[in-house]
PDB file of C-alpha atoms in Angstrom:
ATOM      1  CA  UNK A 204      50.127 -93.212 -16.437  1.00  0.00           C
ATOM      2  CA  UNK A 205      49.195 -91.379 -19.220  1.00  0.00           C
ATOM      3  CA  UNK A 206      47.873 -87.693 -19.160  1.00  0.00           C
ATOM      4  CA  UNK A 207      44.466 -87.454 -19.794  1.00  0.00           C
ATOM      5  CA  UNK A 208      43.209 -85.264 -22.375  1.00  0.00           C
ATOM      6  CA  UNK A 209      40.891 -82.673 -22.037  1.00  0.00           C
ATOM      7  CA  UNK A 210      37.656 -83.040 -24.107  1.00  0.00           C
ATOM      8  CA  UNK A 211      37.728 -80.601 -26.771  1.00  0.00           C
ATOM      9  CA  UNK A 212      35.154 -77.731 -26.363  1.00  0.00           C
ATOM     10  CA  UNK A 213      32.606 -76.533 -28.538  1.00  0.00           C
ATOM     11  CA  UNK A 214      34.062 -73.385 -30.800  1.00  0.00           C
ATOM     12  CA  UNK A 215      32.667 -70.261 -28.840  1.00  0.00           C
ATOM     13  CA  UNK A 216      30.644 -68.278 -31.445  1.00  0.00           C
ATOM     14  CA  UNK A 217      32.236 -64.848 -32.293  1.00  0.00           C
ATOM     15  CA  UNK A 218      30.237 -61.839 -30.910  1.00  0.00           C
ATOM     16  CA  UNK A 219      28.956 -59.657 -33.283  1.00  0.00           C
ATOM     17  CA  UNK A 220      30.076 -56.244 -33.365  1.00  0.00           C
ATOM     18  CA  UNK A 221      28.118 -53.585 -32.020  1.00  0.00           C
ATOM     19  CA  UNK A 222      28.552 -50.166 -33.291  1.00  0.00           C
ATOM     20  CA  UNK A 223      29.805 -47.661 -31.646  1.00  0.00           C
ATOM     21  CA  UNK A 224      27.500 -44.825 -30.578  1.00  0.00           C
ATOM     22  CA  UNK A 225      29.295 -41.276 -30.853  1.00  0.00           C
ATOM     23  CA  UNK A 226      29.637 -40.270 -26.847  1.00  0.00           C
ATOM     24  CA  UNK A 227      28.320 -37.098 -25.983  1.00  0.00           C
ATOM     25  CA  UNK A 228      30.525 -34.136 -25.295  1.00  0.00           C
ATOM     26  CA  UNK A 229      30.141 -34.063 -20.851  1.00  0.00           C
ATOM     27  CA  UNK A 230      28.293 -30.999 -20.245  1.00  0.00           C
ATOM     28  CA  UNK A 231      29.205 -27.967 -17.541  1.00  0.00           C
ATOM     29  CA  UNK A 232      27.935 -28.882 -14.231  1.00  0.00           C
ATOM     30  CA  UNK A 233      25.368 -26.763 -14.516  1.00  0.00           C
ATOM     31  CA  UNK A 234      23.281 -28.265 -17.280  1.00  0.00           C
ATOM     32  CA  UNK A 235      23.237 -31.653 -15.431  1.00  0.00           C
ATOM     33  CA  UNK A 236      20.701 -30.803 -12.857  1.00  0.00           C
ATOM     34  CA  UNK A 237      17.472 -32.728 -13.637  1.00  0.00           C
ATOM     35  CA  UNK A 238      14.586 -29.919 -15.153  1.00  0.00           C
ATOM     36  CA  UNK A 239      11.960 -29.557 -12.692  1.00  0.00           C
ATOM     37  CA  UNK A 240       8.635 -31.395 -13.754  1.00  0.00           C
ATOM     38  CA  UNK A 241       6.965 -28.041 -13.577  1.00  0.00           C
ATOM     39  CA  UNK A 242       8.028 -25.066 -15.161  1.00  0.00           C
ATOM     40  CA  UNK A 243       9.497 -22.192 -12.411  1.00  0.00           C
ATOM     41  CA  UNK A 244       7.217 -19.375 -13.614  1.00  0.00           C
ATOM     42  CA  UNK A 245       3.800 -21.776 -12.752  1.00  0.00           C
ATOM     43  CA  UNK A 246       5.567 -22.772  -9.299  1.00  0.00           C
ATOM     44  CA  UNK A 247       5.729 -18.758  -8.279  1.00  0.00           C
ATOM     45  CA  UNK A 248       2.389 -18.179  -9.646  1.00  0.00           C
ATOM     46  CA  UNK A 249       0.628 -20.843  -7.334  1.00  0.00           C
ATOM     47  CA  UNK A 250       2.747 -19.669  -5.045  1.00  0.00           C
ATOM     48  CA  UNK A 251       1.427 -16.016  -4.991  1.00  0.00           C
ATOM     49  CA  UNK A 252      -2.102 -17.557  -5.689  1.00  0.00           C
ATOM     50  CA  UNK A 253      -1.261 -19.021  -2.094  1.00  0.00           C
ATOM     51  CA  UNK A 254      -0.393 -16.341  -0.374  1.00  0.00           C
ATOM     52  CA  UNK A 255      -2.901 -14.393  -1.668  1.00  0.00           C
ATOM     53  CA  UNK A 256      -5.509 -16.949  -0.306  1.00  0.00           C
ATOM     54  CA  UNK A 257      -4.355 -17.152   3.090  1.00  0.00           C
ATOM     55  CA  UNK A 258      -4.219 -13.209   2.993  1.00  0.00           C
ATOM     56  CA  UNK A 259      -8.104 -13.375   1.905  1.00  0.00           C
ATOM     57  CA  UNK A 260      -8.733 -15.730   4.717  1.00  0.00           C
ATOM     58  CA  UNK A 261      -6.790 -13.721   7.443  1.00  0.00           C
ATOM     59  CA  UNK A 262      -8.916 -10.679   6.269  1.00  0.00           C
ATOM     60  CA  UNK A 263     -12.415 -12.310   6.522  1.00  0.00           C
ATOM     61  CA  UNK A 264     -12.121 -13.645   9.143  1.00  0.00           C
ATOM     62  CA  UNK A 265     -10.513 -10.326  11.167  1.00  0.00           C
ATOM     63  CA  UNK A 266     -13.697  -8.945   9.288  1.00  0.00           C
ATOM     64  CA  UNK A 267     -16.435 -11.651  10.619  1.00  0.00           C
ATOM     65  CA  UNK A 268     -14.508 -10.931  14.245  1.00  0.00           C
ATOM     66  CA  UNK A 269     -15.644  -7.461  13.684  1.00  0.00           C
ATOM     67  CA  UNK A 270     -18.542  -7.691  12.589  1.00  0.00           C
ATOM     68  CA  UNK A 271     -19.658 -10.268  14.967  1.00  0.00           C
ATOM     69  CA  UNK A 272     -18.251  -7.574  17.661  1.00  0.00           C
ATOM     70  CA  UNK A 273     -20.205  -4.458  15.901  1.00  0.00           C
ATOM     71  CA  UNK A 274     -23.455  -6.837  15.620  1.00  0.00           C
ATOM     72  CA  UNK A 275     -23.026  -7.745  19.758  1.00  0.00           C
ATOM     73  CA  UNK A 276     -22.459  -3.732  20.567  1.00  0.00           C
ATOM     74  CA  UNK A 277     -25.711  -2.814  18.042  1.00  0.00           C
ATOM     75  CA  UNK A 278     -27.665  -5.247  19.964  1.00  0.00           C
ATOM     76  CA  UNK A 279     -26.666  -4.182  23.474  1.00  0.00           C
ATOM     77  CA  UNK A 280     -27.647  -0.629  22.330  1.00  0.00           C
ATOM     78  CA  UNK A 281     -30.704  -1.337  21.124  1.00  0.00           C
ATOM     79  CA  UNK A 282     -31.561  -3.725  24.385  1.00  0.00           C
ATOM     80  CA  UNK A 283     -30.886  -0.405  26.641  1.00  0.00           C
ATOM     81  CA  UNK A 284     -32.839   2.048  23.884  1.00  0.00           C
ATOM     82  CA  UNK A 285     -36.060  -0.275  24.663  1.00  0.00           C
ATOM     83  CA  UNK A 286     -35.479  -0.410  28.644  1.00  0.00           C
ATOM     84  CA  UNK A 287     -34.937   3.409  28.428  1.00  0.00           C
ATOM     85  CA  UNK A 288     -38.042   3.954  25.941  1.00  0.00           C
ATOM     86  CA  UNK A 289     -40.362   1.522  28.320  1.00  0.00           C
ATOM     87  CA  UNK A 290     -38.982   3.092  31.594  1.00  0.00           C
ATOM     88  CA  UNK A 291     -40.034   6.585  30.327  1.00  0.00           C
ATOM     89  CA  UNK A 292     -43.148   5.373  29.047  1.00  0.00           C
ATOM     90  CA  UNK A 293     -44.442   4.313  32.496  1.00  0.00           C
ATOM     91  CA  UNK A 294     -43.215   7.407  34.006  1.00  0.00           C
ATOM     92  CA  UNK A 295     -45.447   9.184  31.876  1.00  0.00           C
ATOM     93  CA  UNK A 296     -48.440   7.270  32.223  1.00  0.00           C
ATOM     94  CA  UNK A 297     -47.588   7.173  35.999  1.00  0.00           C
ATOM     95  CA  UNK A 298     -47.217  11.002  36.028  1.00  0.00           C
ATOM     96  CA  UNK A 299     -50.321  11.634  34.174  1.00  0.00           C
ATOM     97  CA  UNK A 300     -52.402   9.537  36.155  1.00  0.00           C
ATOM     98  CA  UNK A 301     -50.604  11.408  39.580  1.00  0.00           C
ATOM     99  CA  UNK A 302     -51.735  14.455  37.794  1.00  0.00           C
ATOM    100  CA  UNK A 303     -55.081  12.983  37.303  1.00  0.00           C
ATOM    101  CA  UNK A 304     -56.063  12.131  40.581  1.00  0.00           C
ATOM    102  CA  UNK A 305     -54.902  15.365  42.418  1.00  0.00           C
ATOM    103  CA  UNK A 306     -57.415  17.102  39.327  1.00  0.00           C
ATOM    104  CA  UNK A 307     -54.661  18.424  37.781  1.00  0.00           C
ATOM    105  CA  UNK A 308     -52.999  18.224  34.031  1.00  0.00           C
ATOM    106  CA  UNK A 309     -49.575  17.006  32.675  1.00  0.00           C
ATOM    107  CA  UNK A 310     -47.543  18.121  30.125  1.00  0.00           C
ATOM    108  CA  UNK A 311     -45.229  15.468  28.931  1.00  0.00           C
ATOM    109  CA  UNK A 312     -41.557  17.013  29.505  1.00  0.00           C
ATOM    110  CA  UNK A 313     -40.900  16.991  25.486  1.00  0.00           C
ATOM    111  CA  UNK A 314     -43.902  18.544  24.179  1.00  0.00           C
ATOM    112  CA  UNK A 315     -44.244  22.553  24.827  1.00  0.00           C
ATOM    113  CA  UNK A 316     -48.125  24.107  25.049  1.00  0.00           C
ATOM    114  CA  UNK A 317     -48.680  27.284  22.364  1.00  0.00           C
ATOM    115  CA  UNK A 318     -51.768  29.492  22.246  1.00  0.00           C
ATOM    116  CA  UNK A 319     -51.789  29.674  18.072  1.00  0.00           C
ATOM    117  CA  UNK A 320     -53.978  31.863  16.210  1.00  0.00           C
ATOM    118  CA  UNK A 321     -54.716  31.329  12.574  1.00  0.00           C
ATOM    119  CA  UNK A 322     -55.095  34.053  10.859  1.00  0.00           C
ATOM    120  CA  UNK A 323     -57.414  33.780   7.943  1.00  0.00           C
ATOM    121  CA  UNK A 324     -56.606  34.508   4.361  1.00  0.00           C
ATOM    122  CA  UNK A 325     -53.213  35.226   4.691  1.00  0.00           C
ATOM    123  CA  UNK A 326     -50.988  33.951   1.753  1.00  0.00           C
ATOM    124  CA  UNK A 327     -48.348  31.775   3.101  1.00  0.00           C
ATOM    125  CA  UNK A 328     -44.829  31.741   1.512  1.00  0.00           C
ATOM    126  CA  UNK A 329     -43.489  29.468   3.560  1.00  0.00           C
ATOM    127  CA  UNK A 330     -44.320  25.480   3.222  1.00  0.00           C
ATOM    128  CA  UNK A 331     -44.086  25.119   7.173  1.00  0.00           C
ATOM    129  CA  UNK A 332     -46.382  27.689   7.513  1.00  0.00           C
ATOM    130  CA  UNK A 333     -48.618  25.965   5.058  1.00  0.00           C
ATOM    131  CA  UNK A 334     -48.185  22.680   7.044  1.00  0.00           C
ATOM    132  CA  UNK A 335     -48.957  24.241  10.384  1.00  0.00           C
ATOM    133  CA  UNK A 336     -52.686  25.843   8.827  1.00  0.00           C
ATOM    134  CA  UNK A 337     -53.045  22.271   8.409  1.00  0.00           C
ATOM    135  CA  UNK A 338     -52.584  21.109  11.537  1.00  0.00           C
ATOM    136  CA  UNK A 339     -56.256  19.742  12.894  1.00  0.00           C
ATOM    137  CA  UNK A 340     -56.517  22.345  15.614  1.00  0.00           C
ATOM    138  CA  UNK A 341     -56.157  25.119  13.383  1.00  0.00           C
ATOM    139  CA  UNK A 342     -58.322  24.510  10.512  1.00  0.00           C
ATOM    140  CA  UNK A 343     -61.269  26.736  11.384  1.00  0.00           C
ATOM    141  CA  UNK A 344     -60.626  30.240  10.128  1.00  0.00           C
ATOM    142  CA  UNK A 345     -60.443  33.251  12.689  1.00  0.00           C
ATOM    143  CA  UNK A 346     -59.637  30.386  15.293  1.00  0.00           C
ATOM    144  CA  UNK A 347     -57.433  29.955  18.507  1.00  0.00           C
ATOM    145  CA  UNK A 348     -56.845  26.663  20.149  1.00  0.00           C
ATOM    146  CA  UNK A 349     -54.274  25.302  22.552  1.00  0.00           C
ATOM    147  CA  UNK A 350     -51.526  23.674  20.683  1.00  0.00           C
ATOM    148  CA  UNK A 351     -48.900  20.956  22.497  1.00  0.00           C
ATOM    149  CA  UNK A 352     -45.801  20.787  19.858  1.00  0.00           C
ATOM    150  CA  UNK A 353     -42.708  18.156  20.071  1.00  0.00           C
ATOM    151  CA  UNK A 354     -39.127  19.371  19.683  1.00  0.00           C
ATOM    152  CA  UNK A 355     -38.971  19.628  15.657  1.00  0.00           C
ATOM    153  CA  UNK A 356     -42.808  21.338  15.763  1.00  0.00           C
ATOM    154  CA  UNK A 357     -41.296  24.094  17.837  1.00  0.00           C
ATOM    155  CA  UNK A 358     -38.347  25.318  15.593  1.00  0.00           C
ATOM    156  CA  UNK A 359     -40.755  24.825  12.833  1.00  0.00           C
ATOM    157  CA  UNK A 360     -43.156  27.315  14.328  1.00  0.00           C
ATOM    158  CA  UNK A 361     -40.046  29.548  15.383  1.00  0.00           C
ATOM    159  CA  UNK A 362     -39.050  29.310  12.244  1.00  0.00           C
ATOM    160  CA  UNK A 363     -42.711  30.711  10.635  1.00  0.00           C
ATOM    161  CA  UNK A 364     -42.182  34.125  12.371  1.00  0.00           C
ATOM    162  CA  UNK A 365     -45.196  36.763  12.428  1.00  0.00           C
ATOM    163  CA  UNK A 366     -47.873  34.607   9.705  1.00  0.00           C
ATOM    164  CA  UNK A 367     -48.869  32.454  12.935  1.00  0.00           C
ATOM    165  CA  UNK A 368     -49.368  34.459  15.804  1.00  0.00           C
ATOM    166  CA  UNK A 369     -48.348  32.557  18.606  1.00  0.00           C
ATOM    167  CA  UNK A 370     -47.608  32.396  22.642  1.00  0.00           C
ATOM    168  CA  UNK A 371     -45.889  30.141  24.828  1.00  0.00           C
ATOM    169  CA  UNK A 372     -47.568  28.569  27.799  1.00  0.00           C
ATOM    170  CA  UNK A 373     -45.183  28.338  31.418  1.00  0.00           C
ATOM    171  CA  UNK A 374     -44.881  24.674  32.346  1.00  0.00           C
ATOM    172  CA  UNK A 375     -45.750  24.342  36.392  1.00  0.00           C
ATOM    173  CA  UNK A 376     -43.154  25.627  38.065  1.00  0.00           C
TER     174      UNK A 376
END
């Protein structure tokens, strides 16, 4: 037997040459991280603009907790202030209609009764004085009336001293 041959091949075409690209010098270890896709000095901005928020938040709503609180204890006050104002009321009108039917007369607890005298022509210095003259029951000249004055009225009057001749009438006893 006689060896076969082989068929003869194609020529393979030569590869062209590439050329060489100059390698890059390796760099420390510290230059190959991978840069951050944003910058470091944006990342601690946002992340005080963060902080800052939730610090905002914390604070309003401690504040609307308060506030809610101070709004509850301002109603509650104001709910007794009416009960107390309405209580009082009918214990006056009750009192003064007691009064009434035994024939007698009541003097609310606040008020205080004067016997005022105006004396007419006298230059007042004092604007309270001036006020007083004004006051309905003494605007006749050379006139004396009975006078029933609140809390304020009375220091005011006090406070006059000898232009408004004036005398203090005992409660019941």
């Amino acid at each position: 037997m006689t060896p076969k041959k082989e068929p003869k091949l194609a020529p393979t075409p030569k590869k062209e040459k590439k050329p060489k690209l100059l390698k890059m010098p390796k760099a420390d270890k510290r230059d190959s991280k991978k840069l951050p896709a944003v910058p470091e000095s944006i990342l601690r901005r946002r992340k005080r603009r963060d902080q800052s928020k939730t610090a905002q938040l914390k604070s309003a709503i401690k504040k609307r907790a308060l506030s809610h609180k101070k709004r509850k204890d301002i109603f509650r006050r104001a709910e007794t202030y009416v009960k107390d104002y309405r209580k009082r009321e009918r214990d006056e009108i009750r009192l003064a209609r007691e009064a009434k039917t035994q024939g007698n007369y009541y003097i609310p607890g606040e008020a205080q009764l004067a016997f005022v005298i105006r004396i007419r022509g006298l230059m007042f210095k004092n604007e309270v004085a001036q006020w007083l003259v004004v006051n309905p029951d003494l605007t006749m000249g050379d006139q004396c009336s009975h006078v029933s004055f609140r809390c304020g009225e009375v220091r005011e009057v006090g406070s006059v001293g000898g232009t408004i001749p004036r005398g203090w009438v005992a409660g019941p006893s």
